[in-house]
Short mmCIF file of N, CA and C in Angstrom, two decimals:
data_model
loop_
_atom_site.label_atom_id
_atom_site.label_comp_id
_atom_site.label_asym_id
_atom_site.label_seq_id
_atom_site.Cartn_x
_atom_site.Cartn_y
_atom_site.Cartn_z
N UNK A 2 65.89 123.36 97.64
CA UNK A 2 65.75 123.66 99.06
C UNK A 2 66.57 122.88 100.13
N UNK A 3 67.09 123.67 100.96
CA UNK A 3 67.90 122.89 102.17
C UNK A 3 67.05 121.97 103.14
N UNK A 4 67.71 120.88 103.15
CA UNK A 4 66.91 119.74 103.94
C UNK A 4 67.46 119.68 105.45
N UNK A 5 68.94 119.53 105.49
CA UNK A 5 69.46 119.23 106.85
C UNK A 5 69.52 120.68 107.57
N UNK A 6 69.54 120.52 109.00
CA UNK A 6 69.68 121.48 109.76
C UNK A 6 70.60 122.51 109.62
N UNK A 7 72.01 121.89 109.38
CA UNK A 7 73.23 122.47 108.93
C UNK A 7 72.90 123.05 107.69
N UNK A 8 72.24 122.57 106.64
CA UNK A 8 72.26 123.33 105.23
C UNK A 8 71.40 124.65 105.35
N UNK A 9 70.05 124.22 106.29
CA UNK A 9 69.22 125.37 106.38
C UNK A 9 70.01 126.80 107.31
N UNK A 10 71.07 126.23 108.16
CA UNK A 10 71.81 127.37 108.80
C UNK A 10 72.51 128.09 107.81
N UNK A 11 73.32 127.54 107.10
CA UNK A 11 74.24 127.84 105.87
C UNK A 11 73.55 128.83 105.24
N UNK A 12 71.98 128.32 104.82
CA UNK A 12 71.66 129.15 104.01
C UNK A 12 71.12 130.54 104.50
N UNK A 13 70.77 130.49 105.77
CA UNK A 13 70.46 131.76 106.56
C UNK A 13 71.95 132.60 106.61
N UNK A 14 72.85 132.03 106.77
CA UNK A 14 74.03 132.78 106.98
C UNK A 14 74.31 133.36 105.70
N UNK A 15 74.13 132.74 104.67
CA UNK A 15 74.64 133.07 103.27
C UNK A 15 73.58 134.39 102.79
N UNK A 16 72.48 134.16 103.15
CA UNK A 16 71.54 135.41 102.86
C UNK A 16 71.94 136.69 103.72
N UNK A 17 72.15 136.42 104.80
CA UNK A 17 72.61 137.57 106.03
C UNK A 17 73.88 138.15 105.38
N UNK A 18 74.88 137.32 104.98
CA UNK A 18 76.31 137.72 104.26
C UNK A 18 75.91 138.43 102.94
N UNK A 19 75.17 138.00 102.30
CA UNK A 19 74.68 138.55 100.83
C UNK A 19 74.28 140.11 101.20
N UNK A 20 73.40 140.26 101.99
CA UNK A 20 72.59 141.61 102.32
C UNK A 20 73.73 142.37 102.96
N UNK A 21 74.70 141.98 103.84
CA UNK A 21 75.80 142.61 104.23
C UNK A 21 76.79 143.36 103.39
N UNK A 22 77.04 142.34 102.37
CA UNK A 22 78.06 142.44 101.34
C UNK A 22 77.52 143.64 100.11
N UNK A 23 75.95 143.47 100.21
CA UNK A 23 75.35 144.40 98.87
C UNK A 23 75.19 145.92 99.72
N UNK A 24 75.11 146.14 101.11
CA UNK A 24 75.11 147.30 101.63
C UNK A 24 76.35 147.82 101.83
N UNK A 25 77.30 147.14 101.98
CA UNK A 25 78.87 147.43 102.01
C UNK A 25 79.32 147.91 100.56
N UNK A 26 78.91 147.25 99.71
CA UNK A 26 79.08 147.64 98.20
C UNK A 26 78.68 149.00 97.84
N UNK A 27 77.17 149.00 98.02
CA UNK A 27 76.53 150.33 97.59
C UNK A 27 77.21 151.39 98.46
N UNK A 28 77.59 151.32 99.71
CA UNK A 28 78.10 152.41 100.50
C UNK A 28 79.54 153.02 99.81
N UNK A 29 80.53 152.02 99.31
CA UNK A 29 81.67 152.25 98.70
C UNK A 29 81.15 153.15 97.13
N UNK A 30 80.23 152.48 96.59
CA UNK A 30 79.78 153.35 95.25
C UNK A 30 79.38 154.71 95.27
N UNK A 31 78.86 155.02 96.31
CA UNK A 31 78.34 156.09 96.87
C UNK A 31 79.35 157.11 97.06
N UNK A 32 80.29 156.62 97.85
CA UNK A 32 81.44 157.32 98.17
C UNK A 32 82.04 157.60 96.91
N UNK A 33 82.25 156.71 95.86
CA UNK A 33 83.17 156.92 94.75
C UNK A 33 82.27 157.98 93.91
N UNK A 34 80.98 157.77 93.69
CA UNK A 34 80.02 158.87 93.02
C UNK A 34 80.10 160.27 93.55
N UNK A 35 80.40 160.39 94.73
CA UNK A 35 80.43 161.81 95.49
C UNK A 35 81.81 162.40 94.96
N UNK A 36 82.72 161.76 94.98
CA UNK A 36 84.12 162.43 94.19
C UNK A 36 83.71 162.71 92.75
N UNK A 37 83.11 161.71 92.17
CA UNK A 37 82.92 162.14 90.58
C UNK A 37 81.97 163.27 90.46
N UNK A 38 80.99 163.32 91.35
CA UNK A 38 80.25 164.60 91.27
C UNK A 38 80.92 166.19 91.60
N UNK A 39 81.56 165.73 92.50
CA UNK A 39 82.37 166.98 92.80
C UNK A 39 83.55 167.25 91.68
N UNK A 40 84.08 166.28 90.94
CA UNK A 40 84.94 166.61 89.85
C UNK A 40 84.31 167.24 88.60
N UNK A 41 83.03 166.62 88.39
CA UNK A 41 82.29 166.97 87.27
C UNK A 41 81.76 168.55 87.62
N UNK A 42 81.43 169.01 88.95
CA UNK A 42 81.10 170.23 89.37
C UNK A 42 82.33 171.21 89.12
N UNK A 43 83.43 170.73 89.08
CA UNK A 43 84.73 171.51 89.02
C UNK A 43 84.91 172.12 90.58
N UNK A 44 84.55 171.56 91.44
CA UNK A 44 84.72 171.84 93.15
C UNK A 44 86.06 171.14 93.56
N UNK A 45 87.23 171.46 93.46
CA UNK A 45 88.45 170.78 93.80
C UNK A 45 88.50 170.64 95.07
N UNK A 46 87.94 171.48 95.87
CA UNK A 46 88.21 171.44 97.57
C UNK A 46 87.04 170.31 98.00
N UNK A 47 85.92 170.27 97.42
CA UNK A 47 84.81 169.28 97.68
C UNK A 47 85.33 167.96 96.95
N UNK A 48 86.20 167.97 95.90
CA UNK A 48 86.72 166.74 95.41
C UNK A 48 87.69 166.01 96.45
N UNK A 49 88.48 166.88 96.88
CA UNK A 49 89.71 166.33 97.61
C UNK A 49 88.91 165.76 99.02
N UNK A 50 88.02 166.32 99.43
CA UNK A 50 87.31 165.94 100.56
C UNK A 50 86.57 164.56 100.46
N UNK A 51 86.00 164.67 99.51
CA UNK A 51 85.24 163.24 99.07
C UNK A 51 86.21 162.15 98.94
N UNK A 52 87.31 162.57 98.43
CA UNK A 52 88.37 161.56 97.80
C UNK A 52 89.06 161.01 98.99
N UNK A 53 89.17 161.76 100.02
CA UNK A 53 89.76 161.36 101.54
C UNK A 53 88.86 160.56 102.41
N UNK A 54 87.36 160.72 102.05
CA UNK A 54 86.43 159.95 102.62
C UNK A 54 86.29 158.56 101.96
N UNK A 55 86.42 158.69 100.54
CA UNK A 55 86.41 157.36 99.67
C UNK A 55 87.53 156.35 99.92
N UNK A 56 88.82 156.86 100.09
CA UNK A 56 89.78 156.12 100.15
C UNK A 56 89.71 154.96 101.43
N UNK A 57 89.51 155.31 102.54
CA UNK A 57 89.19 154.31 103.63
C UNK A 57 87.95 153.45 103.15
N UNK A 58 87.07 153.75 102.96
CA UNK A 58 86.00 153.14 102.49
C UNK A 58 86.26 152.01 101.43
N UNK A 59 86.95 152.45 100.47
CA UNK A 59 87.34 151.51 99.48
C UNK A 59 88.36 150.50 100.26
N UNK A 60 89.36 150.93 101.02
CA UNK A 60 90.37 150.09 101.68
C UNK A 60 89.48 148.93 102.65
N UNK A 61 88.61 149.77 103.06
CA UNK A 61 87.70 148.58 104.04
C UNK A 61 87.01 147.41 103.15
N UNK A 62 86.45 148.01 102.02
CA UNK A 62 85.74 146.83 101.22
C UNK A 62 86.87 145.95 100.95
N UNK A 63 88.10 146.04 100.59
CA UNK A 63 89.10 145.04 100.24
C UNK A 63 89.45 144.21 101.55
N UNK A 64 89.53 144.73 102.66
CA UNK A 64 89.72 143.94 103.76
C UNK A 64 88.64 143.22 104.23
N UNK A 65 87.37 143.28 103.74
CA UNK A 65 86.15 142.63 103.88
C UNK A 65 85.90 141.58 102.86
N UNK A 66 86.77 141.64 101.91
CA UNK A 66 86.69 140.79 100.65
C UNK A 66 85.50 141.13 99.67
N UNK A 67 84.97 142.54 99.81
CA UNK A 67 83.98 143.08 99.06
C UNK A 67 84.53 143.30 97.49
N UNK A 68 85.60 143.84 97.73
CA UNK A 68 86.28 144.24 96.24
C UNK A 68 87.71 143.64 96.24
N UNK A 69 88.20 143.39 94.95
CA UNK A 69 89.63 142.86 94.76
C UNK A 69 90.49 143.96 95.04
N UNK A 70 91.65 143.80 95.44
CA UNK A 70 92.68 144.78 95.93
C UNK A 70 92.99 145.72 94.59
N UNK A 71 93.18 144.90 93.45
CA UNK A 71 93.37 145.42 92.32
C UNK A 71 92.45 146.50 91.95
N UNK A 72 91.28 146.04 92.17
CA UNK A 72 90.09 147.12 91.69
C UNK A 72 89.96 148.20 92.34
N UNK A 73 90.18 148.07 93.68
CA UNK A 73 90.30 149.08 94.52
C UNK A 73 91.79 150.37 94.23
N UNK A 74 92.66 149.52 93.95
CA UNK A 74 93.94 150.46 93.72
C UNK A 74 93.64 150.95 92.38
N UNK A 75 93.01 150.38 91.60
CA UNK A 75 92.53 151.17 90.19
C UNK A 75 91.63 152.22 90.49
N UNK A 76 90.63 152.07 91.16
CA UNK A 76 89.61 153.31 91.61
C UNK A 76 90.31 154.34 92.31
N UNK A 77 91.12 153.95 93.17
CA UNK A 77 91.98 155.10 94.02
C UNK A 77 92.90 155.87 92.83
N UNK A 78 93.65 155.31 92.09
CA UNK A 78 94.54 155.75 91.19
C UNK A 78 93.71 156.67 90.30
N UNK A 79 92.54 156.40 89.82
CA UNK A 79 92.02 156.97 88.78
C UNK A 79 91.28 158.23 89.26
N UNK A 80 90.61 157.98 90.56
CA UNK A 80 90.18 159.09 91.08
C UNK A 80 91.11 160.19 91.77
N UNK A 81 92.25 159.74 92.00
CA UNK A 81 93.14 160.59 92.71
C UNK A 81 93.86 161.29 91.34
N UNK A 82 93.95 160.84 90.18
CA UNK A 82 94.31 161.44 89.03
C UNK A 82 93.47 162.67 88.51
N UNK A 83 92.19 162.19 88.80
CA UNK A 83 91.13 163.58 88.35
C UNK A 83 90.95 164.41 88.97
N UNK A 84 91.25 164.32 90.43
CA UNK A 84 91.26 165.44 91.65
C UNK A 84 92.34 166.27 91.23
N UNK A 85 93.71 165.45 90.99
CA UNK A 85 95.09 166.35 91.01
C UNK A 85 95.12 167.06 89.63
N UNK A 86 94.37 166.63 88.47
CA UNK A 86 94.24 167.43 87.37
C UNK A 86 93.32 168.56 87.16
N UNK A 87 92.47 168.85 88.18
CA UNK A 87 91.66 169.97 88.32
C UNK A 87 92.35 171.01 88.46
N UNK A 88 91.92 172.06 87.90
CA UNK A 88 92.71 173.37 87.84
C UNK A 88 92.41 174.21 89.15
#
């Protein structure tokens, strides 16, 4: 357990940041799942709308350090491929 005042403060900050990061990560995953659900349902219009909403959320997670840039690019690329290949 943290003993010094500064260590206790750091522990409080770390916990607050962990919770914020978890919330952001969950938010991005939800956006991605919405795109995947629309793709599975075969609804191209809904998939395109969900993809347009997901891309800024993914980019925001990169800028906040929640997700690595390459992982974000991979998600965007694969989601876009699936949406574009829909009939």
